[in-house]
Short mmCIF file of C-alpha atoms in Angstrom, two decimals:
data_model
loop_
_atom_site.label_atom_id
_atom_site.label_comp_id
_atom_site.label_asym_id
_atom_site.label_seq_id
_atom_site.Cartn_x
_atom_site.Cartn_y
_atom_site.Cartn_z
CA MET S 1 4.60 -12.87 -22.27
CA LYS S 2 6.59 -9.93 -20.25
CA VAL S 3 6.90 -9.26 -16.48
CA PHE S 4 6.80 -5.69 -15.61
CA LYS S 5 7.69 -4.67 -11.88
CA PHE S 6 6.61 -1.11 -10.69
CA GLY S 7 8.16 0.15 -7.63
CA GLY S 8 7.07 2.28 -4.64
CA ALA S 9 8.13 5.58 -6.64
CA SER S 10 5.98 4.39 -9.55
CA VAL S 11 2.82 4.02 -7.71
CA LYS S 12 3.37 6.82 -5.14
CA ASP S 13 0.26 8.94 -5.68
CA ALA S 14 -2.87 9.26 -8.29
CA ALA S 15 -0.76 10.78 -11.05
CA ALA S 16 2.02 8.13 -10.64
CA VAL S 17 -0.73 5.03 -10.99
CA ARG S 18 -2.64 6.85 -13.77
CA ASN S 19 1.15 7.16 -15.39
CA VAL S 20 1.34 3.21 -14.80
CA ALA S 21 -1.92 2.59 -16.80
CA SER S 22 -0.51 4.60 -19.54
CA ILE S 23 2.59 2.53 -19.67
CA VAL S 24 0.71 -0.65 -19.75
CA ALA S 25 -1.55 0.41 -22.11
CA ARG S 26 1.30 0.74 -24.68
CA TYR S 27 2.26 -2.90 -24.77
CA PRO S 28 -0.35 -5.31 -26.35
CA ASP S 29 1.59 -8.39 -25.04
CA GLU S 30 0.63 -10.37 -22.34
CA LEU S 31 1.71 -9.25 -19.04
CA THR S 32 2.34 -10.04 -15.68
CA ILE S 33 2.55 -6.99 -13.46
CA VAL S 34 4.14 -6.92 -10.02
CA VAL S 35 3.60 -4.01 -7.63
CA SER S 36 5.43 -2.72 -4.60
CA ALA S 37 3.74 -0.85 -1.75
CA MET S 38 3.12 2.95 -2.57
CA GLY S 39 6.08 5.20 -1.89
CA LYS S 40 7.41 4.91 1.61
CA THR S 41 4.49 2.80 2.87
CA THR S 42 6.49 0.09 4.03
CA ASN S 43 8.59 2.15 6.33
CA LEU S 44 5.41 3.40 7.77
CA LEU S 45 4.00 -0.35 8.16
CA GLU S 46 7.30 -1.21 9.87
CA THR S 47 6.59 1.52 12.52
CA LEU S 48 3.24 -0.01 13.05
CA VAL S 49 4.58 -3.43 13.22
CA LYS S 50 6.80 -2.23 16.15
CA ALA S 51 4.06 -0.45 17.85
CA HIS S 52 1.50 -3.46 17.57
CA PHE S 53 4.11 -5.92 18.87
CA ASN S 54 4.95 -3.50 21.91
CA SER S 55 1.13 -2.21 22.47
CA TRP S 56 2.32 1.44 21.90
CA ASP S 57 -0.60 3.95 22.42
CA GLU S 58 0.32 5.27 18.97
CA LYS S 59 -0.59 2.02 17.13
CA LEU S 60 -4.05 3.38 16.12
CA GLU S 61 -2.81 6.64 15.01
CA ILE S 62 -0.08 5.07 12.81
CA PHE S 63 -2.80 2.82 11.35
CA ALA S 64 -4.87 5.94 10.49
CA GLU S 65 -2.12 7.38 8.58
CA PHE S 66 -1.85 4.23 6.65
CA ARG S 67 -5.68 4.05 6.15
CA ASP S 68 -6.02 7.71 5.20
CA PHE S 69 -3.07 7.82 2.72
CA HIS S 70 -4.59 4.83 0.59
CA LEU S 71 -8.20 6.40 0.68
CA ARG S 72 -7.03 9.66 -0.25
CA ILE S 73 -5.22 8.46 -3.64
CA ALA S 74 -8.18 6.09 -4.19
CA GLY S 75 -10.65 8.87 -3.82
CA GLU S 76 -8.63 10.69 -6.38
CA LEU S 77 -8.39 7.76 -9.17
CA PHE S 78 -11.96 6.83 -8.52
CA GLY S 79 -13.77 9.99 -8.09
CA SER S 80 -14.74 10.11 -4.25
CA VAL S 81 -14.49 8.03 -1.37
CA GLU S 82 -17.82 6.68 -1.79
CA ASP S 83 -16.88 5.04 -5.26
CA ILE S 84 -13.75 3.22 -4.00
CA PRO S 85 -13.83 -0.30 -5.00
CA THR S 86 -14.80 -2.76 -2.21
CA GLU S 87 -11.81 -4.67 -2.54
CA ILE S 88 -9.31 -1.97 -1.64
CA THR S 89 -11.36 -0.94 1.75
CA ALA S 90 -11.57 -4.69 2.55
CA LEU S 91 -7.80 -5.07 2.62
CA ILE S 92 -7.49 -1.90 4.55
CA GLY S 93 -10.14 -3.41 7.11
CA ALA S 94 -8.25 -6.61 7.17
CA VAL S 95 -5.21 -4.51 8.82
CA GLU S 96 -7.62 -3.19 11.63
CA ASN S 97 -8.87 -6.60 12.06
CA ARG S 98 -5.11 -7.85 12.66
CA LEU S 99 -4.34 -4.82 14.75
CA ASN S 100 -7.29 -5.95 17.16
CA GLN S 101 -5.83 -9.37 17.94
CA PRO S 102 -3.12 -9.52 20.46
CA PRO S 103 0.55 -10.14 19.11
CA SER S 104 2.10 -13.45 19.46
CA LEU S 105 5.77 -13.29 21.08
CA LEU S 106 7.63 -13.78 17.61
CA PHE S 107 8.27 -10.23 16.15
CA ASP S 108 9.23 -11.74 12.96
CA PHE S 109 6.29 -13.61 12.41
CA GLU S 110 4.04 -10.54 13.34
CA TYR S 111 6.18 -8.39 11.07
CA ASP S 112 5.30 -10.71 7.95
CA GLN S 113 1.63 -11.08 8.76
CA LEU S 114 1.22 -7.06 8.61
CA ILE S 115 3.90 -5.82 6.53
CA GLY S 116 2.54 -7.16 3.07
CA PHE S 117 -0.46 -5.08 3.12
CA GLY S 118 1.14 -2.31 1.57
CA GLU S 119 1.69 -4.68 -1.35
CA LEU S 120 -1.84 -5.90 -1.22
CA VAL S 121 -3.39 -2.59 -1.23
CA SER S 122 -1.27 -1.01 -3.46
CA SER S 123 -1.43 -4.04 -6.37
CA GLN S 124 -5.58 -3.98 -6.00
CA MET S 125 -5.76 -0.47 -6.35
CA VAL S 126 -3.49 -0.74 -9.63
CA SER S 127 -5.73 -3.65 -10.75
CA CYS S 128 -8.95 -1.88 -10.16
CA TYR S 129 -7.73 1.47 -11.85
CA LEU S 130 -6.67 -0.45 -15.06
CA GLN S 131 -9.87 -1.96 -15.13
CA ALA S 132 -11.38 1.31 -14.79
CA ALA S 133 -9.43 2.43 -17.43
CA GLY S 134 -10.47 -0.34 -20.00
CA ILE S 135 -7.50 -2.61 -19.37
CA ALA S 136 -9.10 -5.89 -18.30
CA ASN S 137 -7.03 -7.84 -15.86
CA ARG S 138 -7.04 -10.09 -12.79
CA TRP S 139 -5.69 -9.37 -9.69
CA ILE S 140 -3.83 -12.44 -7.87
CA ASP S 141 -2.93 -12.63 -4.56
CA ILE S 142 0.61 -14.17 -4.89
CA ARG S 143 0.30 -15.69 -1.42
CA GLY S 144 -1.79 -18.45 -2.81
CA CYS S 145 0.71 -19.61 -5.30
CA LEU S 146 4.45 -18.42 -4.23
CA ARG S 147 5.30 -20.86 -1.39
CA THR S 148 8.18 -20.68 1.03
CA ASP S 149 9.62 -21.89 4.10
CA ASP S 150 8.78 -20.40 7.29
CA LYS S 151 11.99 -18.14 7.45
CA PHE S 152 10.14 -15.07 8.57
CA ARG S 153 11.35 -11.94 7.04
CA GLU S 154 13.65 -13.75 4.73
CA ALA S 155 11.96 -16.60 3.53
CA SER S 156 13.15 -18.89 0.81
CA VAL S 157 11.09 -20.01 -2.24
CA ASN S 158 9.99 -23.59 -2.51
CA TRP S 159 10.54 -23.72 -6.42
CA LYS S 160 8.80 -27.06 -7.07
CA TRP S 161 5.51 -26.03 -5.31
CA SER S 162 5.51 -22.44 -6.73
CA GLU S 163 6.44 -23.56 -10.28
CA MET S 164 2.91 -25.97 -10.19
CA LEU S 165 1.12 -23.35 -8.23
CA VAL S 166 2.00 -20.17 -10.47
CA ASN S 167 1.53 -22.20 -13.51
CA ASN S 168 -1.84 -23.20 -12.47
CA THR S 169 -2.79 -19.58 -11.61
CA PHE S 170 -1.39 -17.24 -14.35
CA ARG S 171 -2.96 -18.96 -17.28
CA PHE S 172 -2.48 -17.39 -20.81
CA PRO S 173 -4.20 -16.77 -22.84
CA GLU S 174 -7.21 -16.95 -20.67
CA ASN S 175 -6.32 -13.58 -19.20
CA ARG S 176 -3.96 -11.24 -20.98
CA VAL S 177 -3.04 -9.24 -17.88
CA TYR S 178 -2.31 -10.20 -14.55
CA VAL S 179 -1.78 -7.69 -11.55
CA THR S 180 0.16 -9.22 -8.26
CA GLN S 181 2.22 -8.38 -5.48
CA GLY S 182 6.08 -8.03 -4.76
CA PHE S 183 7.62 -9.03 -1.62
CA ILE S 184 5.40 -11.52 -0.02
CA GLY S 185 4.41 -15.42 -0.03
CA SER S 186 3.17 -17.76 2.48
CA THR S 187 4.02 -21.35 3.69
CA VAL S 188 2.60 -24.40 3.05
CA ALA S 189 0.37 -23.60 6.22
CA ASN S 190 -0.73 -20.11 4.49
CA LEU S 191 1.28 -18.08 6.92
CA THR S 192 2.41 -14.90 5.43
CA THR S 193 6.25 -14.53 4.65
CA THR S 194 8.48 -11.98 2.86
CA LEU S 195 11.57 -12.53 0.83
CA GLY S 196 13.62 -9.64 2.46
CA ARG S 197 13.50 -5.84 2.15
CA GLU S 198 13.03 -4.65 -1.35
CA GLY S 199 12.29 -8.19 -2.29
CA SER S 200 9.50 -7.21 -4.90
CA ASP S 201 12.32 -7.16 -7.88
CA PHE S 202 13.08 -10.88 -6.69
CA THR S 203 9.20 -11.49 -7.26
CA ALA S 204 9.26 -10.12 -10.81
CA ALA S 205 12.40 -12.72 -11.46
CA ILE S 206 10.70 -15.61 -9.74
CA LEU S 207 7.58 -15.12 -12.06
CA GLY S 208 9.64 -14.41 -14.95
CA ASN S 209 11.28 -17.84 -14.25
CA LEU S 210 8.38 -20.01 -13.54
CA LEU S 211 6.06 -18.59 -16.59
CA ASN S 212 9.33 -18.63 -19.00
CA ALA S 213 8.62 -14.81 -19.75
CA GLU S 214 10.34 -13.34 -22.81
CA SER S 215 11.69 -10.40 -20.53
CA VAL S 216 11.53 -8.75 -17.03
CA THR S 217 11.29 -5.00 -17.00
CA ILE S 218 11.69 -2.95 -13.56
CA TRP S 219 10.37 0.66 -13.94
CA LYS S 220 12.35 3.02 -11.86
CA ASP S 221 12.72 6.86 -11.17
CA VAL S 222 16.33 6.76 -12.94
CA PRO S 223 16.96 6.08 -16.31
CA GLY S 224 18.39 2.89 -15.95
CA VAL S 225 21.40 1.58 -14.16
CA LEU S 226 23.90 4.43 -13.19
CA ASN S 227 27.53 3.97 -12.21
CA ALA S 228 26.27 5.64 -8.86
CA ASP S 229 23.25 6.77 -6.80
CA PRO S 230 22.31 10.02 -8.13
CA LYS S 231 21.14 11.08 -4.81
CA LEU S 232 24.99 10.73 -3.54
CA PHE S 233 26.94 11.77 -6.62
CA SER S 234 26.33 14.48 -8.72
CA GLU S 235 27.56 13.32 -11.92
CA THR S 236 26.42 9.75 -12.89
CA VAL S 237 26.70 7.86 -16.17
CA LEU S 238 24.04 5.51 -17.57
CA LEU S 239 25.31 1.83 -18.04
CA LYS S 240 23.26 0.95 -21.19
CA GLU S 241 24.19 -2.88 -21.10
CA LEU S 242 25.50 -5.24 -18.24
CA SER S 243 26.03 -8.84 -17.89
CA TYR S 244 24.50 -10.89 -15.22
CA ARG S 245 27.77 -11.27 -13.52
CA GLU S 246 28.59 -7.83 -13.47
CA ALA S 247 25.25 -6.78 -12.12
CA ILE S 248 25.10 -9.36 -9.31
CA GLU S 249 28.53 -8.11 -8.38
CA MET S 250 26.96 -4.49 -8.09
CA THR S 251 23.98 -5.50 -6.35
CA TYR S 252 25.53 -7.99 -3.94
CA SER S 253 27.76 -4.89 -2.80
CA GLY S 254 24.83 -2.83 -2.02
CA ALA S 255 23.61 -1.18 -5.50
CA LYS S 256 19.94 -0.44 -4.72
CA VAL S 257 18.74 -0.05 -8.02
CA ILE S 258 17.88 -4.03 -8.12
CA HIS S 259 17.44 -6.38 -5.48
CA PRO S 260 20.57 -8.72 -5.29
CA LYS S 261 18.64 -12.19 -5.72
CA THR S 262 16.93 -10.74 -8.77
CA MET S 263 19.72 -11.90 -11.27
CA LYS S 264 19.99 -15.79 -10.50
CA PRO S 265 16.25 -16.83 -11.61
CA LEU S 266 16.92 -14.84 -14.79
CA HIS S 267 20.38 -15.90 -15.78
CA ASN S 268 19.58 -19.75 -15.20
CA LYS S 269 16.98 -19.36 -17.90
CA GLY S 270 18.88 -16.78 -20.03
CA ILE S 271 15.83 -14.07 -19.55
CA ALA S 272 16.76 -10.48 -20.07
CA LEU S 273 16.26 -7.88 -17.47
CA GLN S 274 15.58 -4.46 -18.37
CA VAL S 275 15.60 -1.25 -16.18
CA LYS S 276 13.84 1.48 -17.55
CA SER S 277 12.55 5.00 -16.37
CA PHE S 278 8.79 5.33 -15.97
CA LEU S 279 9.13 9.01 -16.55
CA GLU S 280 10.83 8.39 -19.90
CA PRO S 281 9.20 5.10 -21.17
CA ASP S 282 10.34 5.54 -24.54
CA GLU S 283 14.18 5.79 -23.55
CA PRO S 284 15.99 2.35 -23.85
CA GLY S 285 17.28 2.39 -20.19
CA THR S 286 19.54 -0.63 -19.48
CA ILE S 287 19.56 -4.33 -20.34
CA ILE S 288 21.26 -7.15 -18.48
CA HIS S 289 21.87 -10.25 -20.33
CA GLN S 290 24.16 -12.81 -21.06
CA ILE S 291 27.69 -11.37 -22.16
CA ASP S 292 30.65 -13.34 -23.25
CA HIS S 293 33.11 -10.55 -23.80
CA THR S 294 34.78 -8.35 -21.21
CA LEU S 295 32.98 -4.95 -20.76
CA GLU S 296 34.86 -1.79 -20.25
CA LEU S 297 32.97 0.19 -17.77
CA THR S 298 33.70 3.50 -16.04
CA PRO S 299 34.20 3.28 -12.26
CA VAL S 300 31.25 2.03 -10.67
CA PHE S 301 30.31 3.74 -6.87
CA ILE S 302 28.25 1.72 -4.32
CA THR S 303 27.70 2.96 -1.18
CA LYS S 304 26.08 0.67 1.97
CA GLU S 305 25.46 2.45 5.24
CA ASN S 306 25.00 1.26 8.73
CA GLN S 307 27.94 -0.94 8.76
CA ALA S 308 29.99 -2.34 11.77
CA VAL S 309 33.64 -3.83 12.00
CA LEU S 310 34.00 -6.87 14.12
CA THR S 311 37.52 -8.24 15.19
CA PHE S 312 38.09 -11.42 16.94
CA SER S 313 41.24 -12.68 18.55
CA PRO S 314 42.04 -15.56 20.48
CA TYR S 315 42.63 -15.01 24.12
CA ASP S 316 45.58 -17.24 24.45
CA PHE S 317 47.21 -15.63 21.67
CA SER S 318 46.93 -18.69 19.30
CA PHE S 319 46.59 -18.26 15.47
CA ILE S 320 43.25 -17.82 13.46
CA THR S 321 42.33 -21.02 12.26
CA ILE S 322 39.74 -22.51 9.99
CA GLU S 323 37.83 -23.63 13.15
CA ASP S 324 37.90 -20.16 14.52
CA ILE S 325 36.35 -18.93 11.27
CA SER S 326 33.76 -21.36 11.43
CA ASN S 327 32.76 -20.84 14.98
CA VAL S 328 32.36 -17.12 14.30
CA PHE S 329 30.28 -17.55 11.17
CA ALA S 330 28.11 -20.28 12.78
CA GLN S 331 27.23 -17.99 15.62
CA LEU S 332 26.75 -15.00 13.25
CA SER S 333 24.45 -17.11 10.91
CA VAL S 334 22.19 -18.32 13.91
CA LYS S 335 21.35 -14.48 14.72
CA ARG S 336 21.26 -13.68 10.66
CA PHE S 337 24.10 -11.32 10.34
CA LYS S 338 25.56 -10.39 6.99
CA VAL S 339 28.98 -10.40 6.32
CA ASN S 340 30.15 -8.10 3.53
CA MET S 341 33.76 -8.30 4.05
CA ILE S 342 36.51 -10.78 5.49
CA GLN S 343 40.23 -10.08 6.37
CA GLN S 344 42.20 -12.33 8.40
CA SER S 345 45.75 -12.05 9.96
CA ALA S 346 47.81 -14.02 12.44
CA ILE S 347 45.85 -13.38 15.45
CA ASP S 348 42.96 -11.10 14.22
CA LEU S 349 39.48 -12.21 11.92
CA ASN S 350 38.30 -8.82 11.06
CA LEU S 351 34.40 -8.55 9.63
CA VAL S 352 32.36 -5.87 7.93
CA VAL S 353 28.67 -6.44 8.64
CA ASP S 354 25.30 -4.97 8.28
CA THR S 355 24.64 -3.47 11.76
CA PRO S 356 21.50 -5.60 12.68
CA GLU S 357 18.27 -3.67 14.18
CA VAL S 358 18.85 -5.45 17.51
CA GLY S 359 20.81 -8.45 18.88
CA LEU S 360 24.68 -6.73 18.08
CA GLU S 361 25.47 -6.42 21.60
CA SER S 362 23.97 -9.73 22.64
CA ALA S 363 26.13 -11.24 19.89
CA VAL S 364 29.36 -9.60 21.05
CA LEU S 365 28.66 -10.61 24.68
CA GLU S 366 28.52 -14.43 23.50
CA LEU S 367 31.29 -14.34 21.32
CA ARG S 368 33.50 -13.00 23.99
CA LYS S 369 33.11 -16.31 25.80
CA SER S 370 35.48 -17.49 23.17
CA TYR S 371 37.49 -14.43 21.63
CA GLN S 372 38.27 -10.97 22.35
CA VAL S 373 35.78 -8.96 20.70
CA LYS S 374 36.16 -5.09 19.26
CA TYR S 375 33.83 -3.37 17.03
CA ASN S 376 33.13 -0.07 15.55
CA THR S 377 29.78 0.96 14.35
CA GLY S 378 28.41 3.58 12.00
CA LEU S 379 30.84 3.01 9.23
CA THR S 380 30.02 3.28 5.34
CA LEU S 381 30.98 0.44 2.99
CA ILE S 382 32.41 1.95 -0.27
CA THR S 383 32.71 -0.66 -3.41
CA ILE S 384 34.36 0.44 -6.48
CA ARG S 385 33.96 -1.66 -9.33
CA HIS S 386 36.57 -1.04 -12.22
CA TYR S 387 38.38 1.27 -9.88
CA THR S 388 41.25 3.69 -10.50
CA GLU S 389 43.78 5.28 -8.14
CA GLU S 390 42.01 8.35 -8.76
CA SER S 391 38.66 7.26 -7.94
CA ILE S 392 39.92 5.53 -4.55
CA GLY S 393 41.57 8.72 -3.64
CA LYS S 394 38.30 10.86 -4.48
CA LEU S 395 36.29 8.87 -1.87
CA THR S 396 38.71 8.59 0.83
CA ALA S 397 39.82 11.63 1.29
CA GLY S 398 39.10 12.98 4.64
CA ARG S 399 38.02 9.65 5.60
CA GLN S 400 39.25 7.07 8.22
CA VAL S 401 39.49 3.79 6.32
CA PHE S 402 38.96 0.60 8.94
CA MET S 403 39.60 -1.99 6.48
CA GLU S 404 40.50 -2.38 2.46
CA GLN S 405 40.26 -4.91 0.20
CA ARG S 406 41.40 -4.98 -3.45
CA SER S 407 40.99 -7.52 -6.41
CA ARG S 408 41.35 -7.21 -9.98
CA ARG S 409 38.37 -5.06 -10.54
CA THR S 410 36.92 -4.38 -7.02
CA VAL S 411 38.22 -2.44 -3.90
CA LYS S 412 36.13 -2.25 -1.16
CA LEU S 413 36.53 0.39 1.74
CA ALA S 414 35.00 0.13 5.32
CA VAL S 415 35.45 4.12 5.99
CA LYS S 416 34.17 6.55 8.60
#
């Protein structure tokens, strides 16, 4: 059995969905297909969540955009609006029903109850189209078997429950092809949760692990894993082979081609991950697997926007101690800050963090009860794996460097 994951770009319109069907038709294997929301639907739904939570007047207008976008694609796929399968229209109706209910006072909870409808509708549309194209399959609501805790917006998987439920649900060869969603799960109380933005890759890896897949393939709009984002760099190189370790270092640093949590479930079972182009499905792409020798790679450039540098100093001019570091991290952890770089001097603790949507100022005010706190926002974190002095100079020219950190294979630069 193989796991295929199709991201938003691969199902962005009717032509893209037809292309997915042509790719699936190439494979006689038993398949589990994980589907993301179509195009930029998740961004639209995030706006809808904010509108619903804050009771904005634009709420119904945003919903209409979501509804019309999917109905237009479905109409193209199935011939007319009247021919759209009721499974698709029922899910769109469920979004409207949710919007007609007053929101709770918990934004993260409301976020998770709405945001996953992008994946639910897109996966149902893919399933119905595959059926119409002669590819028999069974659609699965992944929330029925992927169980998590109740940490909304970034839930952790309950592996014990999920393993039992997944293997009771995805029954091969009873059905050869299953279609399901990425990104979402549910608590034991059947409340929808999400695994973090771009979490569909992680879902594919979870299912690969639990079902002991032969391989997991992520279908992208690029030839494979490149040494830089082609949207930001004019000259890129395809990395035909990577180790699990190299891939996790890249993704943790911000490489967007794969979700950072994807590698662990695959590494633990020795399952190969392939990254291939849905535009050129016959090309080999990139394979990520166990490699025991050191790979000699060209410099790999990774950029992460929307960063902040925080500097903490004790008021009494005392040294930074392990207790200070523990105290700062404990408070940042409560507010779900993500720390990307750490530096300590005698009386300063410097951190590079993802700038949160909300809460930076309140966190700083709280920490100022114990420390002097200075911060700079609007920064970019540049990571260069297998760096050279030339590659560092090229990316820092004309930029102010706020923090720099080097190891044997990696340099990190917080710049503006």
